[in-house]
mmCIF file of C-alpha atoms and ligand atoms in Angstrom:
data_model
loop_
_atom_site.group_PDB
_atom_site.id
_atom_site.type_symbol
_atom_site.label_atom_id
_atom_site.label_comp_id
_atom_site.label_asym_id
_atom_site.label_seq_id
_atom_site.Cartn_x
_atom_site.Cartn_y
_atom_site.Cartn_z
ATOM 1 C CA MET A 1 -81.851 -167.501 97.203
ATOM 2 C CA GLU A 2 -85.515 -166.837 97.801
ATOM 3 C CA PRO A 3 -87.908 -169.374 96.321
ATOM 4 C CA GLY A 4 -89.257 -168.297 92.995
ATOM 5 C CA LYS A 5 -86.203 -166.339 91.797
ATOM 6 C CA LEU A 6 -85.002 -168.691 89.115
ATOM 7 C CA SER A 7 -81.765 -168.200 87.238
ATOM 8 C CA THR A 8 -82.294 -168.683 83.511
ATOM 9 C CA SER A 9 -78.701 -168.233 82.358
ATOM 10 C CA ILE A 10 -75.808 -170.614 82.845
ATOM 11 C CA ASP A 11 -72.826 -169.051 84.652
ATOM 12 C CA ALA A 12 -69.804 -171.284 84.073
ATOM 13 C CA ALA A 13 -67.742 -169.376 86.653
ATOM 14 C CA VAL A 14 -69.988 -170.147 89.639
ATOM 15 C CA PRO A 15 -70.191 -173.808 90.701
ATOM 16 C CA THR A 16 -73.629 -175.377 91.105
ATOM 17 C CA ALA A 17 -74.716 -178.409 93.110
ATOM 18 C CA ALA A 18 -76.034 -180.102 89.960
ATOM 19 C CA ARG A 19 -72.769 -179.733 88.021
ATOM 20 C CA MET A 20 -70.539 -180.691 90.988
ATOM 21 C CA TYR A 21 -72.668 -183.797 91.511
ATOM 22 C CA ASP A 22 -72.381 -184.564 87.792
ATOM 23 C CA HIS A 23 -68.592 -184.357 88.083
ATOM 24 C CA TYR A 24 -68.557 -186.721 91.065
ATOM 25 C CA LEU A 25 -70.650 -189.200 89.061
ATOM 26 C CA GLY A 26 -68.192 -189.066 86.164
ATOM 27 C CA GLY A 27 -70.404 -186.922 83.908
ATOM 28 C CA LYS A 28 -69.281 -184.373 81.318
ATOM 29 C CA ASP A 29 -71.835 -181.609 81.956
ATOM 30 C CA ASN A 30 -69.679 -179.533 84.293
ATOM 31 C CA TYR A 31 -67.109 -176.724 84.123
ATOM 32 C CA ALA A 32 -63.638 -176.006 85.523
ATOM 33 C CA SER A 33 -65.217 -174.044 88.410
ATOM 34 C CA ASP A 34 -67.259 -177.095 89.448
ATOM 35 C CA ARG A 35 -64.258 -179.415 89.285
ATOM 36 C CA ALA A 36 -62.105 -176.974 91.283
ATOM 37 C CA ALA A 37 -64.790 -176.751 93.985
ATOM 38 C CA CYS A 38 -64.950 -180.560 94.183
ATOM 39 C CA GLU A 39 -61.180 -180.696 94.579
ATOM 40 C CA GLU A 40 -61.333 -178.223 97.476
ATOM 41 C CA LEU A 41 -64.165 -180.123 99.109
ATOM 42 C CA ASP A 42 -62.276 -183.404 98.806
ATOM 43 C CA LYS A 43 -59.495 -182.021 100.968
ATOM 44 C CA VAL A 44 -61.818 -182.037 103.966
ATOM 45 C CA VAL A 45 -64.411 -184.664 103.001
ATOM 46 C CA PRO A 46 -62.507 -187.065 100.724
ATOM 47 C CA SER A 47 -65.281 -189.661 100.574
ATOM 48 C CA THR A 48 -67.602 -187.348 98.636
ATOM 49 C CA ARG A 49 -67.314 -189.189 95.313
ATOM 50 C CA ALA A 50 -68.274 -192.482 96.992
ATOM 51 C CA LEU A 51 -71.118 -190.664 98.692
ATOM 52 C CA ALA A 52 -72.455 -189.409 95.342
ATOM 53 C CA VAL A 53 -72.234 -192.858 93.765
ATOM 54 C CA ASN A 54 -73.946 -194.505 96.769
ATOM 55 C CA ASN A 55 -76.650 -191.873 96.598
ATOM 56 C CA ARG A 56 -77.372 -192.369 92.902
ATOM 57 C CA ARG A 57 -77.505 -196.167 93.310
ATOM 58 C CA PHE A 58 -79.929 -195.770 96.199
ATOM 59 C CA LEU A 59 -82.209 -193.667 94.006
ATOM 60 C CA GLN A 60 -82.177 -196.345 91.309
ATOM 61 C CA ARG A 61 -82.929 -199.182 93.779
ATOM 62 C CA ALA A 62 -85.658 -197.117 95.395
ATOM 63 C CA VAL A 63 -87.410 -196.345 92.086
ATOM 64 C CA ARG A 64 -87.136 -199.988 91.013
ATOM 65 C CA THR A 65 -88.654 -201.026 94.352
ATOM 66 C CA LEU A 66 -91.473 -198.467 94.174
ATOM 67 C CA ALA A 67 -92.351 -199.497 90.610
ATOM 68 C CA GLY A 68 -91.685 -203.232 90.924
ATOM 69 C CA GLU A 69 -92.932 -204.035 94.433
ATOM 70 C CA TYR A 70 -95.427 -201.280 95.135
ATOM 71 C CA GLY A 71 -96.858 -200.765 91.641
ATOM 72 C CA ILE A 72 -96.118 -197.033 91.426
ATOM 73 C CA ARG A 73 -96.418 -195.633 87.900
ATOM 74 C CA GLN A 74 -96.130 -191.881 88.554
ATOM 75 C CA PHE A 75 -93.074 -190.094 89.898
ATOM 76 C CA LEU A 76 -92.470 -186.454 90.790
ATOM 77 C CA ASP A 77 -88.725 -185.945 91.182
ATOM 78 C CA HIS A 78 -87.707 -182.708 92.975
ATOM 79 C CA GLY A 79 -84.114 -181.580 92.320
ATOM 80 C CA SER A 80 -83.617 -184.285 89.726
ATOM 81 C CA GLY A 81 -80.076 -183.303 88.695
ATOM 82 C CA LEU A 82 -78.388 -183.606 85.314
ATOM 83 C CA PRO A 83 -79.276 -186.690 83.287
ATOM 84 C CA THR A 84 -76.895 -189.579 83.834
ATOM 85 C CA GLN A 85 -77.122 -193.362 83.383
ATOM 86 C CA ASN A 86 -80.322 -195.082 84.588
ATOM 87 C CA ASN A 87 -82.370 -191.990 85.211
ATOM 88 C CA VAL A 88 -85.649 -192.264 87.095
ATOM 89 C CA HIS A 89 -87.789 -192.543 83.947
ATOM 90 C CA GLN A 90 -85.517 -195.223 82.494
ATOM 91 C CA VAL A 91 -85.689 -197.355 85.653
ATOM 92 C CA ALA A 92 -89.462 -196.897 85.990
ATOM 93 C CA GLN A 93 -90.241 -197.379 82.287
ATOM 94 C CA ASP A 94 -88.077 -200.481 82.238
ATOM 95 C CA ILE A 95 -90.656 -201.980 84.588
ATOM 96 C CA ASP A 96 -93.665 -200.427 82.862
ATOM 97 C CA PRO A 97 -93.234 -198.302 79.704
ATOM 98 C CA GLU A 98 -96.414 -196.423 80.670
ATOM 99 C CA SER A 99 -94.757 -194.976 83.807
ATOM 100 C CA ARG A 100 -94.817 -191.190 83.941
ATOM 101 C CA VAL A 101 -92.143 -188.942 85.409
ATOM 102 C CA ILE A 102 -91.943 -185.217 86.084
ATOM 103 C CA TYR A 103 -88.460 -183.881 86.747
ATOM 104 C CA VAL A 104 -88.084 -180.575 88.598
ATOM 105 C CA ASP A 105 -84.848 -178.626 88.962
ATOM 106 C CA ASN A 106 -83.876 -174.971 89.319
ATOM 107 C CA ASP A 107 -80.538 -175.306 87.482
ATOM 108 C CA PRO A 108 -80.940 -174.070 83.888
ATOM 109 C CA MET A 109 -78.341 -176.590 82.704
ATOM 110 C CA VAL A 110 -80.599 -179.434 83.884
ATOM 111 C CA LEU A 111 -83.410 -178.000 81.827
ATOM 112 C CA VAL A 112 -81.304 -177.890 78.649
ATOM 113 C CA HIS A 113 -79.874 -181.399 78.985
ATOM 114 C CA GLY A 114 -83.070 -182.872 80.386
ATOM 115 C CA ARG A 115 -85.175 -181.598 77.517
ATOM 116 C CA ALA A 116 -82.656 -182.935 74.978
ATOM 117 C CA LEU A 117 -82.827 -186.391 76.576
ATOM 118 C CA LEU A 118 -86.595 -186.422 76.901
ATOM 119 C CA ASP A 119 -87.464 -185.071 73.492
ATOM 120 C CA GLN A 120 -88.763 -188.415 72.291
ATOM 121 C CA ASN A 121 -90.482 -189.445 75.516
ATOM 122 C CA ASP A 122 -94.040 -188.150 75.855
ATOM 123 C CA ARG A 123 -94.526 -189.705 79.307
ATOM 124 C CA THR A 124 -91.777 -187.597 80.866
ATOM 125 C CA ALA A 125 -91.203 -183.846 81.247
ATOM 126 C CA VAL A 126 -88.731 -181.533 82.919
ATOM 127 C CA ILE A 127 -89.920 -178.396 84.695
ATOM 128 C CA HIS A 128 -87.694 -175.460 85.570
ATOM 129 C CA ALA A 129 -88.853 -174.578 89.078
ATOM 130 C CA ASP A 130 -87.741 -174.138 92.636
ATOM 131 C CA MET A 131 -88.589 -177.259 94.641
ATOM 132 C CA ARG A 132 -90.162 -175.015 97.307
ATOM 133 C CA ASP A 133 -92.758 -173.754 94.840
ATOM 134 C CA THR A 134 -95.250 -176.528 95.497
ATOM 135 C CA ASP A 135 -98.212 -174.785 93.865
ATOM 136 C CA GLY A 136 -96.211 -173.901 90.752
ATOM 137 C CA ILE A 137 -95.014 -177.493 90.396
ATOM 138 C CA PHE A 138 -98.309 -179.255 91.093
ATOM 139 C CA ASP A 139 -100.297 -176.848 88.927
ATOM 140 C CA HIS A 140 -97.830 -176.803 86.018
ATOM 141 C CA PRO A 141 -99.504 -177.919 82.752
ATOM 142 C CA ASP A 142 -96.989 -180.768 82.263
ATOM 143 C CA THR A 143 -97.597 -182.051 85.779
ATOM 144 C CA LYS A 144 -101.356 -181.919 85.239
ATOM 145 C CA ARG A 145 -100.979 -183.694 81.902
ATOM 146 C CA LEU A 146 -98.864 -186.551 83.243
ATOM 147 C CA ILE A 147 -99.726 -187.046 86.904
ATOM 148 C CA ASP A 148 -103.099 -188.010 88.347
ATOM 149 C CA PHE A 149 -102.951 -186.905 91.967
ATOM 150 C CA SER A 150 -106.115 -188.820 92.841
ATOM 151 C CA GLN A 151 -103.918 -191.940 92.510
ATOM 152 C CA PRO A 152 -100.785 -192.868 94.503
ATOM 153 C CA VAL A 153 -97.616 -191.092 93.418
ATOM 154 C CA ALA A 154 -93.991 -191.374 94.485
ATOM 155 C CA VAL A 155 -92.593 -187.958 95.320
ATOM 156 C CA LEU A 156 -88.810 -187.900 95.383
ATOM 157 C CA PHE A 157 -86.578 -185.529 97.342
ATOM 158 C CA ASN A 158 -83.354 -187.437 96.841
ATOM 159 C CA SER A 159 -80.284 -185.635 98.128
ATOM 160 C CA VAL A 160 -81.831 -182.199 97.787
ATOM 161 C CA PHE A 161 -83.001 -180.849 101.148
ATOM 162 C CA HIS A 162 -79.435 -179.835 102.109
ATOM 163 C CA CYS A 163 -79.651 -177.388 99.171
ATOM 164 C CA ILE A 164 -82.334 -175.301 100.921
ATOM 165 C CA PRO A 165 -81.982 -173.353 104.158
ATOM 166 C CA ASP A 166 -84.168 -173.657 107.229
ATOM 167 C CA SER A 167 -87.361 -171.616 107.143
ATOM 168 C CA ASP A 168 -90.749 -171.988 108.774
ATOM 169 C CA THR A 169 -92.464 -171.569 105.421
ATOM 170 C CA ASP A 170 -89.972 -172.938 102.890
ATOM 171 C CA GLY A 171 -87.523 -175.162 104.766
ATOM 172 C CA PRO A 172 -87.444 -178.924 104.188
ATOM 173 C CA LEU A 173 -89.972 -179.718 106.900
ATOM 174 C CA ALA A 174 -92.480 -177.139 105.628
ATOM 175 C CA VAL A 175 -92.065 -178.329 102.025
ATOM 176 C CA ALA A 176 -92.471 -182.003 103.015
ATOM 177 C CA ARG A 177 -95.670 -181.174 104.942
ATOM 178 C CA ARG A 178 -97.077 -179.052 102.117
ATOM 179 C CA VAL A 179 -96.425 -181.677 99.448
ATOM 180 C CA ARG A 180 -97.874 -184.431 101.596
ATOM 181 C CA GLU A 181 -101.194 -182.633 101.805
ATOM 182 C CA ARG A 182 -101.556 -182.796 98.017
ATOM 183 C CA LEU A 183 -101.029 -186.560 97.746
ATOM 184 C CA ALA A 184 -103.520 -189.429 97.627
ATOM 185 C CA PRO A 185 -103.507 -191.995 100.445
ATOM 186 C CA GLY A 186 -100.954 -194.728 99.770
ATOM 187 C CA SER A 187 -98.549 -192.318 98.043
ATOM 188 C CA PHE A 188 -94.848 -192.473 98.851
ATOM 189 C CA MET A 189 -92.264 -189.853 99.781
ATOM 190 C CA LEU A 190 -88.580 -190.590 99.332
ATOM 191 C CA MET A 191 -86.353 -188.192 101.257
ATOM 192 C CA CYS A 192 -82.662 -188.233 101.992
ATOM 193 C CA GLN A 193 -80.058 -185.566 102.539
ATOM 194 C CA LEU A 194 -76.476 -184.960 103.580
ATOM 195 C CA VAL A 195 -75.957 -185.349 107.307
ATOM 196 C CA SER A 196 -73.024 -185.470 109.664
ATOM 197 C CA GLU A 197 -72.891 -185.977 113.397
ATOM 198 C CA ASP A 198 -69.564 -184.101 113.430
ATOM 199 C CA PRO A 199 -70.202 -180.381 114.081
ATOM 200 C CA GLU A 200 -66.937 -179.381 112.377
ATOM 201 C CA VAL A 201 -67.868 -181.170 109.159
ATOM 202 C CA ARG A 202 -71.348 -179.616 109.239
ATOM 203 C CA LYS A 203 -69.863 -176.141 109.700
ATOM 204 C CA PHE A 204 -67.102 -176.505 107.090
ATOM 205 C CA VAL A 205 -69.233 -177.960 104.300
ATOM 206 C CA THR A 206 -72.159 -175.644 104.918
ATOM 207 C CA GLU A 207 -69.928 -172.557 104.774
ATOM 208 C CA PHE A 208 -67.873 -173.878 101.852
ATOM 209 C CA MET A 209 -70.882 -174.718 99.689
ATOM 210 C CA ASP A 210 -72.711 -171.522 100.569
ATOM 211 C CA GLN A 211 -69.706 -169.485 99.459
ATOM 212 C CA ALA A 212 -68.907 -171.606 96.379
ATOM 213 C CA THR A 213 -72.476 -171.521 95.042
ATOM 214 C CA GLN A 214 -73.008 -167.863 96.022
ATOM 215 C CA GLY A 215 -75.803 -168.649 98.427
ATOM 216 C CA HIS A 216 -77.594 -171.440 96.529
ATOM 217 C CA TRP A 217 -77.282 -173.827 99.408
ATOM 218 C CA GLY A 218 -78.884 -174.866 102.674
ATOM 219 C CA ARG A 219 -76.981 -176.828 105.266
ATOM 220 C CA VAL A 220 -75.668 -180.208 106.281
ATOM 221 C CA ARG A 221 -78.035 -181.474 108.968
ATOM 222 C CA GLN A 222 -78.235 -184.332 111.447
ATOM 223 C CA GLU A 223 -80.081 -187.652 111.340
ATOM 224 C CA LYS A 224 -82.645 -186.344 113.827
ATOM 225 C CA ASP A 225 -83.574 -183.553 111.392
ATOM 226 C CA VAL A 226 -84.265 -186.057 108.622
ATOM 227 C CA GLU A 227 -86.392 -188.165 110.968
ATOM 228 C CA GLU A 228 -88.692 -185.161 111.391
ATOM 229 C CA TYR A 229 -89.457 -185.042 107.652
ATOM 230 C CA PHE A 230 -91.157 -188.441 107.985
ATOM 231 C CA GLU A 231 -93.609 -187.530 110.738
ATOM 232 C CA GLY A 232 -96.931 -189.331 110.234
ATOM 233 C CA LEU A 233 -95.590 -191.564 107.452
ATOM 234 C CA GLU A 234 -95.276 -195.328 107.602
ATOM 235 C CA ILE A 235 -91.558 -195.894 107.001
ATOM 236 C CA LEU A 236 -90.681 -198.783 104.700
ATOM 237 C CA GLU A 237 -88.108 -201.358 105.790
ATOM 238 C CA PRO A 238 -85.240 -201.036 106.609
ATOM 239 C CA GLY A 239 -86.184 -197.614 108.043
ATOM 240 C CA LEU A 240 -84.127 -194.446 107.852
ATOM 241 C CA VAL A 241 -80.540 -195.398 107.177
ATOM 242 C CA GLU A 242 -77.287 -194.502 105.446
ATOM 243 C CA VAL A 243 -78.559 -194.990 101.926
ATOM 244 C CA SER A 244 -76.059 -197.587 100.701
ATOM 245 C CA THR A 245 -77.565 -199.941 103.312
ATOM 246 C CA TRP A 246 -81.139 -199.429 102.033
ATOM 247 C CA ARG A 247 -82.137 -202.785 100.467
ATOM 248 C CA PRO A 248 -78.723 -203.385 98.866
ATOM 249 C CA ASP A 249 -78.754 -205.530 95.729
ATOM 250 C CA ASN A 250 -76.126 -207.858 97.085
ATOM 251 C CA GLU A 251 -75.596 -208.284 100.820
ATOM 252 C CA VAL A 252 -72.070 -209.597 100.398
ATOM 253 C CA ALA A 253 -70.847 -207.058 97.859
ATOM 254 C CA PRO A 254 -68.378 -204.685 99.480
ATOM 255 C CA ARG A 255 -69.818 -201.201 99.630
ATOM 256 C CA GLN A 256 -67.732 -198.165 100.220
ATOM 257 C CA GLN A 257 -69.278 -196.582 103.285
ATOM 258 C CA THR A 258 -68.490 -192.920 103.685
ATOM 259 C CA GLN A 259 -67.241 -191.648 107.001
ATOM 260 C CA GLU A 260 -67.214 -187.874 107.413
ATOM 261 C CA TRP A 261 -70.708 -187.357 106.107
ATOM 262 C CA ILE A 262 -73.439 -189.576 104.724
ATOM 263 C CA GLU A 263 -76.668 -189.461 102.762
ATOM 264 C CA PHE A 264 -79.335 -190.442 105.287
ATOM 265 C CA GLY A 265 -83.007 -191.167 104.633
ATOM 266 C CA GLY A 266 -85.507 -193.643 103.276
ATOM 267 C CA ILE A 267 -89.077 -193.938 102.022
ATOM 268 C CA GLY A 268 -92.333 -193.190 103.832
ATOM 269 C CA ARG A 269 -95.877 -194.100 102.793
ATOM 270 C CA LEU A 270 -98.953 -192.000 103.488
ATOM 271 C CA PRO A 271 -101.567 -193.881 105.456
ATOM 272 C CA ARG A 272 -104.113 -195.636 103.210
HETATM 273 C C1 SAM B 301 -77.058 -183.526 94.703
HETATM 274 S S1 SAM B 301 -78.097 -183.206 93.324
HETATM 275 C C2 SAM B 301 -79.232 -184.573 93.452
HETATM 276 C C3 SAM B 301 -79.757 -185.040 92.121
HETATM 277 C C4 SAM B 301 -80.709 -186.243 92.165
HETATM 278 N N1 SAM B 301 -81.879 -185.956 92.984
HETATM 279 C C5 SAM B 301 -80.020 -187.464 92.679
HETATM 280 O O1 SAM B 301 -80.149 -187.758 93.869
HETATM 281 O O2 SAM B 301 -79.315 -188.132 91.908
HETATM 282 C C6 SAM B 301 -79.112 -181.836 93.915
HETATM 283 C C7 SAM B 301 -80.007 -181.253 92.829
HETATM 284 O O3 SAM B 301 -80.968 -180.394 93.423
HETATM 285 C C8 SAM B 301 -81.116 -179.248 92.601
HETATM 286 N N2 SAM B 301 -81.604 -178.141 93.432
HETATM 287 C C9 SAM B 301 -80.945 -177.483 94.405
HETATM 288 N N3 SAM B 301 -81.738 -176.539 94.953
HETATM 289 C C10 SAM B 301 -82.909 -176.595 94.297
HETATM 290 C C11 SAM B 301 -84.132 -175.869 94.401
HETATM 291 N N4 SAM B 301 -84.262 -174.921 95.329
HETATM 292 N N5 SAM B 301 -85.134 -176.204 93.576
HETATM 293 C C12 SAM B 301 -84.996 -177.172 92.642
HETATM 294 N N6 SAM B 301 -83.859 -177.894 92.502
HETATM 295 C C13 SAM B 301 -82.834 -177.618 93.321
HETATM 296 C C14 SAM B 301 -79.729 -179.006 92.059
HETATM 297 O O4 SAM B 301 -79.754 -178.198 90.893
HETATM 298 C C15 SAM B 301 -79.258 -180.431 91.801
HETATM 299 O O5 SAM B 301 -79.609 -180.839 90.510
#
C-alpha cells in the first residue's frame, strides 16, 4: 500500500498484522481470518507466539527504562498495535502520571479500541495515520498538543518496520532519518523488527504475509539492515540484540528464545 492511503473500514475477512499480533498475545480483538493465518504461519515458524510475547515484554522494559532511568516523559509510538496489558502509556504514567503518549497506527481497529481505552486519559491520544507520513504525524493537532519537540522525546518503532517495504523515500531507513531530523538532541529512537539469517524463512514469511494481508506488508530483513537504522545514534547498552536479551528483568529466569526468526533491535540516542 502506498503511504497515505488509509483504510477506514474493518474487513474481518482479510488478516491484519495488528489483529494477528493480538491473537498471538492472547487478545480477543481478532477474527477467524487472523487466527487461521497464524495457524498457517506456525507450521513454518512455530516459535512466533513466543516471539510476540518476547517482543511485547521488551517494549515494556524499554519504556520503563526510558522513563525511569533517562527521565523521558513524552513518547511517540509508531505502529502501536491493539491495546493489551501494560500499554506504553500505562508503563510510562506508572512512573510519572504526567507522561504523555501519542499512539499511531494505520489499522482502523486500533483506532476504535485505542480511543475507547484512552477516553479518560487526556495525556494520551491515538492517531490514525501511516507511520511513513512523518509530516502528518508530527503536525497533527493531538501531537502538537501533547508533545514538545524542543525537549527530548522517545520515538518508538517497535516491531513495525517489517510491515513496510523498501523504498528510497518511504522505507524504514528513510523514515528513521526523516524522524530523527525533527527530534531534539538527547531524544531516543527505539527500533526493532523481524529478522532472520535464513533466506528460506525470509522468503516464506515475506510472501506469506504479503499475500495474507493483501499487500499490507514489507519484508523480513537481516540484522545488518537493522544496524543501518541506527546510523549516527549512540546505542544504549547492551547494543542491538535479540530483544528478549535486552536488559532482562531477571538474568536467571528461563526465556524462550526463538529460533527461525527473531525480533532484533535496541535503543539509540541522538547526540546531545
Ligand atoms: C507487530 S504489531 C506491533 C505493535 C506494537 N508496536 C508492539 O510492538 O507491541 C505491528 C503494528 O504496526 C501497525 N502498522 C503496520 N503498518 C503500518 C503503517 N504503515 N503505518 C502505521 N502502522 C502500521 C499494525 O497495524 C500493527 O498494529
